[in-house]
Coordinates of C-alpha atoms in Angstrom, one line a residue:
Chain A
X19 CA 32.4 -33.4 -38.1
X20 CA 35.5 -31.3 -37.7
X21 CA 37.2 -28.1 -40.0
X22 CA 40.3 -26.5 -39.5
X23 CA 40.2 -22.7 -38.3
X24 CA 43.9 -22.9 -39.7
X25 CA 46.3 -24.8 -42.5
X26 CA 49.6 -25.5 -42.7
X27 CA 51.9 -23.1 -44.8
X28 CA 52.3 -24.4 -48.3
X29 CA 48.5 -26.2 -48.8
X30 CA 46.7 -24.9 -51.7
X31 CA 43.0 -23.7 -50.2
X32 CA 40.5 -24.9 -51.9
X33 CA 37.6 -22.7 -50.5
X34 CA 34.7 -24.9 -51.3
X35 CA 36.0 -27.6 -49.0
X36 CA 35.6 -25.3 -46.1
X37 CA 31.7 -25.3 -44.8
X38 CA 30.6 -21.5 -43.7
X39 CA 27.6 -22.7 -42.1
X40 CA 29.8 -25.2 -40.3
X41 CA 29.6 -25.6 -36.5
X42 CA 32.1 -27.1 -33.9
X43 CA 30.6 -29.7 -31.8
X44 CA 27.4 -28.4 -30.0
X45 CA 27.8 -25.0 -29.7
X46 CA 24.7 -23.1 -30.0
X47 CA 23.6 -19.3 -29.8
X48 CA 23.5 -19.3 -26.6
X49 CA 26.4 -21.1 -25.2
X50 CA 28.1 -19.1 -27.9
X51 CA 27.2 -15.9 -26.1
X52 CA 28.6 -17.1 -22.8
X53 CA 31.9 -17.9 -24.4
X54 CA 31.9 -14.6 -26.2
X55 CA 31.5 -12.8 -22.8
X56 CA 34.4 -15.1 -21.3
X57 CA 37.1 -14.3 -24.2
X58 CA 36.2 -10.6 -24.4
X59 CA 36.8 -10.4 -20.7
X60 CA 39.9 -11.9 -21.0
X61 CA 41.0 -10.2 -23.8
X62 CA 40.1 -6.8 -21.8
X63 CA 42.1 -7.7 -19.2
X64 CA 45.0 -8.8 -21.2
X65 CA 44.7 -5.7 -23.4
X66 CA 44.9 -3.6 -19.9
X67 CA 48.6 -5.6 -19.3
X68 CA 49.6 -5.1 -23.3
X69 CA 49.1 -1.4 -22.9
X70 CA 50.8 -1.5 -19.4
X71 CA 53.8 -3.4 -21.0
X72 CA 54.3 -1.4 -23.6
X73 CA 56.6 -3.4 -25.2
X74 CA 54.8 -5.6 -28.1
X75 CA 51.6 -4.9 -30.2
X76 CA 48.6 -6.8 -31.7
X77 CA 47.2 -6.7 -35.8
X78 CA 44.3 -8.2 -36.1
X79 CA 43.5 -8.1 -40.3
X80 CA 39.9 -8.9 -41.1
X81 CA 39.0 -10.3 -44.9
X82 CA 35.8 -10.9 -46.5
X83 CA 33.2 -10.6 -49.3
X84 CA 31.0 -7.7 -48.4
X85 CA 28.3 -8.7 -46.1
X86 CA 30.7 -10.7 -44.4
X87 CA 30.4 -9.0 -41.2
X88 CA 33.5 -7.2 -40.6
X89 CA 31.5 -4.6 -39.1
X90 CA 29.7 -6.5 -36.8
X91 CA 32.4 -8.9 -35.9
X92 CA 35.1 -5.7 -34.8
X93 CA 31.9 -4.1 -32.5
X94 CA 32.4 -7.9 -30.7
X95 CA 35.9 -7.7 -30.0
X96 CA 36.4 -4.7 -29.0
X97 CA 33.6 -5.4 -26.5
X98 CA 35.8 -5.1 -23.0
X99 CA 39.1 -3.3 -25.1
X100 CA 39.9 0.2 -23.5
X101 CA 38.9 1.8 -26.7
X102 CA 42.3 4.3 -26.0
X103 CA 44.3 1.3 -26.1
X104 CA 42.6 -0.1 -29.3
X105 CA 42.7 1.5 -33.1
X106 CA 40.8 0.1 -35.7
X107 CA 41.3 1.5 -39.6
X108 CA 39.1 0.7 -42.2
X109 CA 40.9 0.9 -45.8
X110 CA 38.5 2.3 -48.3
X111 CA 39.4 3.5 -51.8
X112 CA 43.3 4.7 -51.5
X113 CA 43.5 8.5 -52.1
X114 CA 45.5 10.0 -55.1
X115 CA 48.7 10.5 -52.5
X116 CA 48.1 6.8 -51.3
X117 CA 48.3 5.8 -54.7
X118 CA 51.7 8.1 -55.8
X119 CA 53.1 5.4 -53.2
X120 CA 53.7 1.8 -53.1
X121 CA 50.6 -0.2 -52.1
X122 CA 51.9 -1.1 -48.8
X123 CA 52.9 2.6 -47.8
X124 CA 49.3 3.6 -46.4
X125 CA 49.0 0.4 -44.7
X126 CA 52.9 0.7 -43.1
X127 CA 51.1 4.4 -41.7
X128 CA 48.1 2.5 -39.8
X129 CA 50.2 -0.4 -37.9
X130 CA 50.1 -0.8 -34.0
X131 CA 52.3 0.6 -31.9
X132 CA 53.6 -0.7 -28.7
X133 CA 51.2 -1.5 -26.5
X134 CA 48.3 -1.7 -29.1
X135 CA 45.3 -3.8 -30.6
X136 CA 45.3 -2.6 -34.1
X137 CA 42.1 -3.7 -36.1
X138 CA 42.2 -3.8 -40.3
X139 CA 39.2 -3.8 -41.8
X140 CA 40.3 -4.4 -44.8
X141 CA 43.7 -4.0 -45.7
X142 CA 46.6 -4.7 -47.8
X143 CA 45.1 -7.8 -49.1
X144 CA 42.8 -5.6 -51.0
X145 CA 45.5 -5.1 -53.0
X146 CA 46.0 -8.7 -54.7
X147 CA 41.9 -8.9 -54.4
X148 CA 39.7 -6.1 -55.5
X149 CA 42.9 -4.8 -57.7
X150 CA 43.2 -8.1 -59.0
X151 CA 39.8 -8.7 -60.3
X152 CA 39.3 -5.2 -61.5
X153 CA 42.8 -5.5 -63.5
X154 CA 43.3 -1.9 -61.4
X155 CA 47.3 -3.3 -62.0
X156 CA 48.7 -5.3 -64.2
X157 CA 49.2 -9.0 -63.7
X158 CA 53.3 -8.8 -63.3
X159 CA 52.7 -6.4 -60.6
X160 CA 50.2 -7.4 -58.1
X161 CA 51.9 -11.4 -58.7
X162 CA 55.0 -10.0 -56.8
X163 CA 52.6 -8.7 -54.2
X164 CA 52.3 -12.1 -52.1
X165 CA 55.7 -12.1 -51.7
X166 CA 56.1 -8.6 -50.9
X167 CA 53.2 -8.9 -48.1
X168 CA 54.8 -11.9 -46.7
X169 CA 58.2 -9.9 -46.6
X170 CA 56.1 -6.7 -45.0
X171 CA 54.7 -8.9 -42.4
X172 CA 57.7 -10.5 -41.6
X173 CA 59.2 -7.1 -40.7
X174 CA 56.4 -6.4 -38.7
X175 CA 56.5 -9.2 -36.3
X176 CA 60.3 -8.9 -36.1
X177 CA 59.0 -5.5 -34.7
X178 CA 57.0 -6.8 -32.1
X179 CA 53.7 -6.9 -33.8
X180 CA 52.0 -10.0 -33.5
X181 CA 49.6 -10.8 -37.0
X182 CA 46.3 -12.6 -36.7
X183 CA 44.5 -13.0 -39.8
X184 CA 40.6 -13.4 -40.5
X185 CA 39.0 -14.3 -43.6
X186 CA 35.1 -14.0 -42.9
X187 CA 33.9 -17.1 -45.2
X188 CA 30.3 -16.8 -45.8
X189 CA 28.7 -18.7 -48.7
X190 CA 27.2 -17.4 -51.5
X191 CA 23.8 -17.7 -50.5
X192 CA 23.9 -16.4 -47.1
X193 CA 25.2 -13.2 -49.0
X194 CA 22.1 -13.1 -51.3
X195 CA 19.9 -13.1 -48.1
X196 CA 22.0 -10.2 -46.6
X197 CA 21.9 -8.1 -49.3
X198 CA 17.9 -8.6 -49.9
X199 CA 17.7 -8.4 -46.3
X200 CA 19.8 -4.5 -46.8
X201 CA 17.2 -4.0 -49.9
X202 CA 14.0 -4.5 -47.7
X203 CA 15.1 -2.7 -44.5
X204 CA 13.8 1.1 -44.9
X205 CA 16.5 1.6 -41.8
X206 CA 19.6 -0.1 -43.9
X207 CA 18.8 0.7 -47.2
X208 CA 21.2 3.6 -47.2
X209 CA 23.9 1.2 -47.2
X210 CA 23.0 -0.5 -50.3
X211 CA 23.9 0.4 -54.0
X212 CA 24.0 -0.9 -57.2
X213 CA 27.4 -1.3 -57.0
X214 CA 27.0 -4.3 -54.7
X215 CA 25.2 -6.4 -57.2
X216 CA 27.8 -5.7 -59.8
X217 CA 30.5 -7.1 -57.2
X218 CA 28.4 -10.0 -56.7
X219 CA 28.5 -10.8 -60.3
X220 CA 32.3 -11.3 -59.7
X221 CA 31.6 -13.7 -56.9
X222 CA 33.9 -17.4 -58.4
X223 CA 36.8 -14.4 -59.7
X224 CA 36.8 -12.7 -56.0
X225 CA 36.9 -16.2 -54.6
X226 CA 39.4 -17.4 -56.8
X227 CA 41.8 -14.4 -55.7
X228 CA 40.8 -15.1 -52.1
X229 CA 42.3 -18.6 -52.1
X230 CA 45.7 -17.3 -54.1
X231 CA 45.5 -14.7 -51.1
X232 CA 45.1 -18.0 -48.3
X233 CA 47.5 -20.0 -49.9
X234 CA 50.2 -17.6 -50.7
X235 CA 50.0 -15.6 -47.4
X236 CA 49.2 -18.6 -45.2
X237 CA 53.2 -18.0 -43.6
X238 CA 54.3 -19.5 -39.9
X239 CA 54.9 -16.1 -39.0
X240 CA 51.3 -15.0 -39.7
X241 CA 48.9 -17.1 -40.7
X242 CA 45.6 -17.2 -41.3
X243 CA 42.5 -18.5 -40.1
X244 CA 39.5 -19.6 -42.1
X245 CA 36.3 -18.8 -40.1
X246 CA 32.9 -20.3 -40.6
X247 CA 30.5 -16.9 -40.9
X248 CA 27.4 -18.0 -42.3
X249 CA 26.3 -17.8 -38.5
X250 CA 26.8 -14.7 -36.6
X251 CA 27.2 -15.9 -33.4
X252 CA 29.5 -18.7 -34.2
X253 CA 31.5 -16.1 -36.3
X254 CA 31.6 -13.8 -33.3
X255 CA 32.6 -16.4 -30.9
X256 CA 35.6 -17.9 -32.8
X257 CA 37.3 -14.4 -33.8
X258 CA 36.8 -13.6 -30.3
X259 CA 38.9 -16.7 -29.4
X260 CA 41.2 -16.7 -31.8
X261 CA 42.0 -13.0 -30.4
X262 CA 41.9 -14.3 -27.1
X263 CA 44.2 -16.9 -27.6
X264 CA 46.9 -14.7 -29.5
X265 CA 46.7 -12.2 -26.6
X266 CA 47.3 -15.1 -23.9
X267 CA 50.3 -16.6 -25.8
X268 CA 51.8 -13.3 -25.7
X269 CA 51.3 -13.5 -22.0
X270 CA 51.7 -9.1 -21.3
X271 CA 53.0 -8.2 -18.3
X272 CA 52.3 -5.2 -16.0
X273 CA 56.0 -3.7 -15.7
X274 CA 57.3 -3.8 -12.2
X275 CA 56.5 0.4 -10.3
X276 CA 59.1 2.8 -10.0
X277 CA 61.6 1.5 -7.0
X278 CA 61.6 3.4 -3.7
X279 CA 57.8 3.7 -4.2
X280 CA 56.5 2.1 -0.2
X281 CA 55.5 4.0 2.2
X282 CA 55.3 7.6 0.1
X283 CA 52.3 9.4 2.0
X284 CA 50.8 12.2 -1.0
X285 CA 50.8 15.6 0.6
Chain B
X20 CA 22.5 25.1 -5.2
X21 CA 23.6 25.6 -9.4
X22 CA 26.4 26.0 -11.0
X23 CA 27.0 27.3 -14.7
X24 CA 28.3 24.6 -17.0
X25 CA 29.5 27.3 -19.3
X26 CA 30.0 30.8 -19.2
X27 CA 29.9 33.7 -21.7
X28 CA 32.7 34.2 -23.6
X29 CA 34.6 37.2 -22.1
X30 CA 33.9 36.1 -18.8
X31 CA 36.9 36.2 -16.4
X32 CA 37.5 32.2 -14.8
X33 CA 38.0 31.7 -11.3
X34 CA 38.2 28.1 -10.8
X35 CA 37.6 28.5 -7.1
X36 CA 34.7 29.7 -7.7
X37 CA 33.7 26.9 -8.6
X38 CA 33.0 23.5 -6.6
X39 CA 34.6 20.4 -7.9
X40 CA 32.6 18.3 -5.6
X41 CA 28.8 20.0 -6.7
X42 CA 26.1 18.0 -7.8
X43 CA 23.0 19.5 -9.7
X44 CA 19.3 18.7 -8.0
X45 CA 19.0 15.9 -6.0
X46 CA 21.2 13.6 -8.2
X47 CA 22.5 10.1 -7.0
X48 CA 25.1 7.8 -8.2
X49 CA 21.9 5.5 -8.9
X50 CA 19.9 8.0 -10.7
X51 CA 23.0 9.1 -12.6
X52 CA 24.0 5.9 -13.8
X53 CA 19.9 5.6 -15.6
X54 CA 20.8 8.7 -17.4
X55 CA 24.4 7.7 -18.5
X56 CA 22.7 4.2 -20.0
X57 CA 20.0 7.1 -21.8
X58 CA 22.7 9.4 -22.8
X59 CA 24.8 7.0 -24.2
X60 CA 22.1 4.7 -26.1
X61 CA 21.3 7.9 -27.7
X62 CA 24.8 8.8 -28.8
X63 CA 25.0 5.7 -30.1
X64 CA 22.4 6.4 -32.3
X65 CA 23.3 9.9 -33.7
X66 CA 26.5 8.8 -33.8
X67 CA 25.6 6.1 -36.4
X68 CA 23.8 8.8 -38.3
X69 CA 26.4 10.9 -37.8
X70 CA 28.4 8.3 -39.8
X71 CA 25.5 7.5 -42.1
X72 CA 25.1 11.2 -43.3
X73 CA 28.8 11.7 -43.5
X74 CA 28.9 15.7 -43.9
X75 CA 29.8 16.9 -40.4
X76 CA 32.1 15.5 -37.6
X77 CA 32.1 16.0 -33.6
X78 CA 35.4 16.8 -31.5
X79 CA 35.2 16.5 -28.0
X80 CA 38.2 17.8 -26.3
X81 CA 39.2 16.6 -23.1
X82 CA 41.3 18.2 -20.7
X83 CA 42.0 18.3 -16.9
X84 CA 44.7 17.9 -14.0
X85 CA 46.6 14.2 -13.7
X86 CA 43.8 12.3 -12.4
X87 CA 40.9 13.9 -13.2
X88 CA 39.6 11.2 -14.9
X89 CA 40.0 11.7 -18.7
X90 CA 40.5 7.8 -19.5
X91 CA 37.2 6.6 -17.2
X92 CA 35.5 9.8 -18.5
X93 CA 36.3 8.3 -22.8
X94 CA 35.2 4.9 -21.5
X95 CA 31.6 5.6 -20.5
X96 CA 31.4 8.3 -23.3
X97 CA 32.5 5.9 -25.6
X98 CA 29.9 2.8 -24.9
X99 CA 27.2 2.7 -27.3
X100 CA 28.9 4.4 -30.0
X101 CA 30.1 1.7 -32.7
X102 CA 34.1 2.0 -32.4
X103 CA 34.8 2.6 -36.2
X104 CA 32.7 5.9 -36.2
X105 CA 35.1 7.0 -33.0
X106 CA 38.4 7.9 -32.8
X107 CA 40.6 8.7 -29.5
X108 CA 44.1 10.4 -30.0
X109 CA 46.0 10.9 -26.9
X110 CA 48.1 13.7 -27.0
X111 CA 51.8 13.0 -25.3
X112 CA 54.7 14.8 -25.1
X113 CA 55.3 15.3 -28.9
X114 CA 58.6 13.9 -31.0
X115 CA 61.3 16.0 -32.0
X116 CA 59.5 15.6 -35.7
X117 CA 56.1 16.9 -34.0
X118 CA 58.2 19.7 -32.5
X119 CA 59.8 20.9 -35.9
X120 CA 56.2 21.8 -36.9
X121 CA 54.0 24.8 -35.3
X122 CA 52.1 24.0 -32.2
X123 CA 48.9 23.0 -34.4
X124 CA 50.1 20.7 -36.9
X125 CA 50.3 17.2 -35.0
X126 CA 46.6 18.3 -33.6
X127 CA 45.1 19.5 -37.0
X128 CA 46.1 15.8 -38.7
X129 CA 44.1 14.4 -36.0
X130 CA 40.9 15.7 -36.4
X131 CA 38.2 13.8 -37.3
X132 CA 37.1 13.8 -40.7
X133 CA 33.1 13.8 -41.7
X134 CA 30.8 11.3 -40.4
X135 CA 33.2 10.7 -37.4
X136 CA 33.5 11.6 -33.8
X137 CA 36.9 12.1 -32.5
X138 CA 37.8 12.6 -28.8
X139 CA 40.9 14.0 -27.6
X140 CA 42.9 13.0 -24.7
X141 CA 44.6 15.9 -24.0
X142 CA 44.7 18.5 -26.9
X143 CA 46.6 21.6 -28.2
X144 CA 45.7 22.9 -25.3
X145 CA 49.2 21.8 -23.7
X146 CA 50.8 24.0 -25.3
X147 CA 49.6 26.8 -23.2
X148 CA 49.3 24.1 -19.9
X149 CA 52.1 22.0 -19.5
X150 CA 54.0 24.1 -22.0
X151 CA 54.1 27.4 -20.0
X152 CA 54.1 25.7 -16.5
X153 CA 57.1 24.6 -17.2
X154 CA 58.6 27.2 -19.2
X155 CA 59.0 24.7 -22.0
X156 CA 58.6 28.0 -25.0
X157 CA 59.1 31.9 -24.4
X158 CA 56.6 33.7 -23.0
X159 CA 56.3 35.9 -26.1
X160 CA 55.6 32.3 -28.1
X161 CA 53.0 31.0 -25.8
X162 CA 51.1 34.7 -25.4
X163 CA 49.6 34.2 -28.7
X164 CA 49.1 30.8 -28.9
X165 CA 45.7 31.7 -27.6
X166 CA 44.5 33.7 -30.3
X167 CA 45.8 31.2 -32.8
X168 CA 44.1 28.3 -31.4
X169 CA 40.7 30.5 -31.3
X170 CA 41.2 30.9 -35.1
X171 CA 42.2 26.9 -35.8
X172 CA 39.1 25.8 -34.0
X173 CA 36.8 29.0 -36.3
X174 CA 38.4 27.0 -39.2
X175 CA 37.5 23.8 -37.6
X176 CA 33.9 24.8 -37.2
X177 CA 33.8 26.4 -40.8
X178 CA 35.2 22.7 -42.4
X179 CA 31.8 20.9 -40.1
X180 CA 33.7 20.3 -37.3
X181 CA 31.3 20.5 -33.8
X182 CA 33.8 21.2 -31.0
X183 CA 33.3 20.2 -27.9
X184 CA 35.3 21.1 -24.6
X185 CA 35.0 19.5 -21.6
X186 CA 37.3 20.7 -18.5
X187 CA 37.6 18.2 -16.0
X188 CA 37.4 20.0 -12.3
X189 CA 39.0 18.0 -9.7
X190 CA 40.0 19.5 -6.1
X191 CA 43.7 19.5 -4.9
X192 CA 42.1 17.1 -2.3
X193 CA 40.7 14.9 -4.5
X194 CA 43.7 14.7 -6.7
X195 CA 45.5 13.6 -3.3
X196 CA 43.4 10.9 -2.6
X197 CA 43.9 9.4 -6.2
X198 CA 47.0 9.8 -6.3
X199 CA 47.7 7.8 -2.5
X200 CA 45.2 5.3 -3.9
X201 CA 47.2 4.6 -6.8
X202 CA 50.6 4.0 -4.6
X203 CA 48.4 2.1 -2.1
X204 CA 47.0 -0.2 -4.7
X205 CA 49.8 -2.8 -5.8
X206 CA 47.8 -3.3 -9.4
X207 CA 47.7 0.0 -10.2
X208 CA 51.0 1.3 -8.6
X209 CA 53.2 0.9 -12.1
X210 CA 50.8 4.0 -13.2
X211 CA 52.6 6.3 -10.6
X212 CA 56.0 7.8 -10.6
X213 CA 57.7 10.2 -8.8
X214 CA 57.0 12.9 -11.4
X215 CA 53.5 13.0 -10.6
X216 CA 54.3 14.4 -7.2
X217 CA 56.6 17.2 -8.9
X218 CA 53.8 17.9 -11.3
X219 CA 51.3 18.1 -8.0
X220 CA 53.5 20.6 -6.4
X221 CA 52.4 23.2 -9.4
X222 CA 49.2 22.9 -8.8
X223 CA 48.7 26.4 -8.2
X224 CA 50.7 27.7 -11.5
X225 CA 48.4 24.7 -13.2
X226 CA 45.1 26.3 -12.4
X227 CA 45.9 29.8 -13.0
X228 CA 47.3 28.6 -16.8
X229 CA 44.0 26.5 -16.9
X230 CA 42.1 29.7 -16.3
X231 CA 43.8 31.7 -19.1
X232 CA 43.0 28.9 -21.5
X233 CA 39.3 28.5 -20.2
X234 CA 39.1 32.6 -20.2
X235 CA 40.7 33.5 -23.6
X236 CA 39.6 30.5 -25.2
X237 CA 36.2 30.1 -24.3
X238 CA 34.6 31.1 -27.8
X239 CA 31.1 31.2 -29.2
X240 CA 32.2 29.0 -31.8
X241 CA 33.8 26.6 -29.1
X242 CA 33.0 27.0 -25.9
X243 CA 34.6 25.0 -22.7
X244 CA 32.2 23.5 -20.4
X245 CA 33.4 22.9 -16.6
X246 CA 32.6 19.7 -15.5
X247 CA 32.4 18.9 -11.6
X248 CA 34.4 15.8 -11.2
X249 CA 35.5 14.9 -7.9
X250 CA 32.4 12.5 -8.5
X251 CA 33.6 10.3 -10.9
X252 CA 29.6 9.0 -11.0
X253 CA 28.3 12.7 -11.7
X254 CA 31.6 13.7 -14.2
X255 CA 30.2 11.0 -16.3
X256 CA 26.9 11.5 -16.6
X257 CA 27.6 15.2 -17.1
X258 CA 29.9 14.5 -20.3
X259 CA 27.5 12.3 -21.4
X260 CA 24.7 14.4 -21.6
X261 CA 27.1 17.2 -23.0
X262 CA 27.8 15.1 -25.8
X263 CA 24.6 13.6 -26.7
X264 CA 23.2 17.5 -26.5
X265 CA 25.1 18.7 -28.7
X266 CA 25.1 15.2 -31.3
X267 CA 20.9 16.1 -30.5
X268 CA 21.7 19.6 -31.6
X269 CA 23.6 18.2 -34.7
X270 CA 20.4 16.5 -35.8
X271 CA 22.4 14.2 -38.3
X272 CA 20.2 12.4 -40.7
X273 CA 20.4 9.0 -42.7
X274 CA 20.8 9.6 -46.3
X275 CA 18.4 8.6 -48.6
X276 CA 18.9 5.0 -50.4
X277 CA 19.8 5.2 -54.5
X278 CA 16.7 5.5 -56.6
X279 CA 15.2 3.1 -58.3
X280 CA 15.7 0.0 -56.0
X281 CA 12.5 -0.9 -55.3
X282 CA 11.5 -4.2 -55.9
X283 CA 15.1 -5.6 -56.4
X284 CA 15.5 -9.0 -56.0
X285 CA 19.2 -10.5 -55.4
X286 CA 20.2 -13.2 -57.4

């Protein structure tokens, strides 16, 4: 019993292949939770020496259908992340200015700089996903679009930003509970509309546009990982090592103090 | 044994008068840190309403001498509050782009929009700190910069915005011992540099432009609290209770859910 978190560039995703309620060997909540603590330590720590460095950044992008738990998943990793050193941006709607400019040009705005974790909830991949199943564009213009993110994220790790990709997968079931779940909380029911159903209607289209979005984007320079999310805790615990893992391959250093530094007494 | 948190606007500031090192009642570290879990558990939860409500936003402005403790003071204010509601801009010294603006624009694109909290690190207020201490604009510019800031933050408070300013009191005493502590500790040494100590030696010119800004800017409409914080223990629990006050004060509520979706059943 074994899935891969990631493919290599070029295979065509078929989504139902990959299990969202699948789990790694014997993990269980609990075990999860200790790991979850370890990687979020680590990643605080490393965060500290990326800030410190001030030389390279960190994107982490976050996909996937609502109830996915984008949300929930970013209040984990951040968990131990000087929150001064950390910026997340969650793409909504893009504003009549956003959309007098190309479709990356908002996103271009919101990237990392030195030093940083940036987090995207949501982001440009919205733009060959919602766009694309609402026909908000044509079809010659968001098909250009794969190519054009690949080209934008290129530029950005040429730039020093290192890309780590998410796509929540939960199945369609586990969504139906959620959003009954939303329905029959008094204390969440703000959060639901009748808008959500109607998304839900375009479940197969939404996943169709995902996998062109996995297959097409899946590049060596940032590619993406496919995370089980049926489960919370197993969610949590994998995003929170795949972050912790990109941040130790970068391997931050503190930058060496000013010279001439020993023996200054303060006055 | 008290000491005013605020005084009325008008009110001439003397910042010897007041003691960096105080503590209210017969508070302890141990004691404090109970009521920084309380005030912060709280926050957390009017800040989700806060977010949930969307029509108003909180701005707490933090400002203080080099190691007064603005970053540790963000940290504990921070915990609780889910990260996406919350957003920290630190103020450096601003780009020749920032600088072909008025003092006001790089700080007015920052503030935070409905449903949000933002917490500055630093502020406009620079620009009658740093700014005149160093003789960085004309007198005749920085003179009215009061006035003008008084009127951003009316407008600020008319568009929803609660401001909230928190000075940071340290002793020159106190400062000395964090700032040897920092040279004396090898991990935290890259922090220091020699510009800190030229900074240090205006101390004097530092608090007397600190108490023109926390005299002529201490509004009804946004009025600068004075935090004791040679205790970093006692500093935090202050700003914490500062802040949940006035989020308590805000009394954000949830929204009501969409009609009609009572007995929905998700397919």
């Amino acid at each position: 019993m074994s899935q891969p978190l990631t493919v290599s560039p070029g295979t065509k995703i078929h989504l139902k292949d990959f299990d969202a309620r699948f789990v790694a060997g014997d993990w269980k909540k609990k075990s999860a939770a200790k790991q979850i603590e370890e990687n979020t330590a680590i990643s605080g720590e490393l965060a500290y020496k990326l800030y410190a460095e001030n030389q390279r950044a960190l994107l982490l992008v976050l996909q996937g259908m609502d109830t996915a738990g984008k949300d929930g998943t970013i209040r984990t990793v951040m968990t131990g992340i000087n929150p001064q050193s950390c910026h997340i941006t969650s793409f909504k709607q893009p504003s009549q200015a956003e959309l007098d400019h190309d479709f990356l040009w908002r996103i271009h705005k919101a990237v990392p700089p030195r030093g940083e974790i940036g987090i995207f909830n949501r982001s440009h991949y919205g733009d060959v996903l919602v766009v694309r199943v609402h026909n908000l564009v044509p079809k010659e213009e968001w098909k250009s679009r794969y190519e054009r993110i690949n080209e934008f994220e290129q530029l950005l790790v040429e730039g020093k930003v290192t890309i780590v990709k998410c796509y929540l997968h939960i199945s369609k079931e586990e969504q139906r509970e959620r959003l009954q779940a939303r329905l029959d909380n008094p204390k969440k029911r703000w959060k639901f509309s009748m808008g959500d159903l109607a998304e839900r209607k375009l479940w197969d289209e939404y996943q169709r546009a995902y996998e062109d979005a996995l297959t097409l984007c899946n590049t060596k320079h940032a590619p993406w990982h496919i995370v089980p999310s049926d489960r919370k805790w197993y969610r949590n615990m994998v995003v929170s090592g795949i972050l912790r893992e990109a941040l130790e391959k970068m391997n931050p250093q503190v930058p060496p103090s000013e010279p001439g530094l020993d023996g200054i007494v303060v006055e």
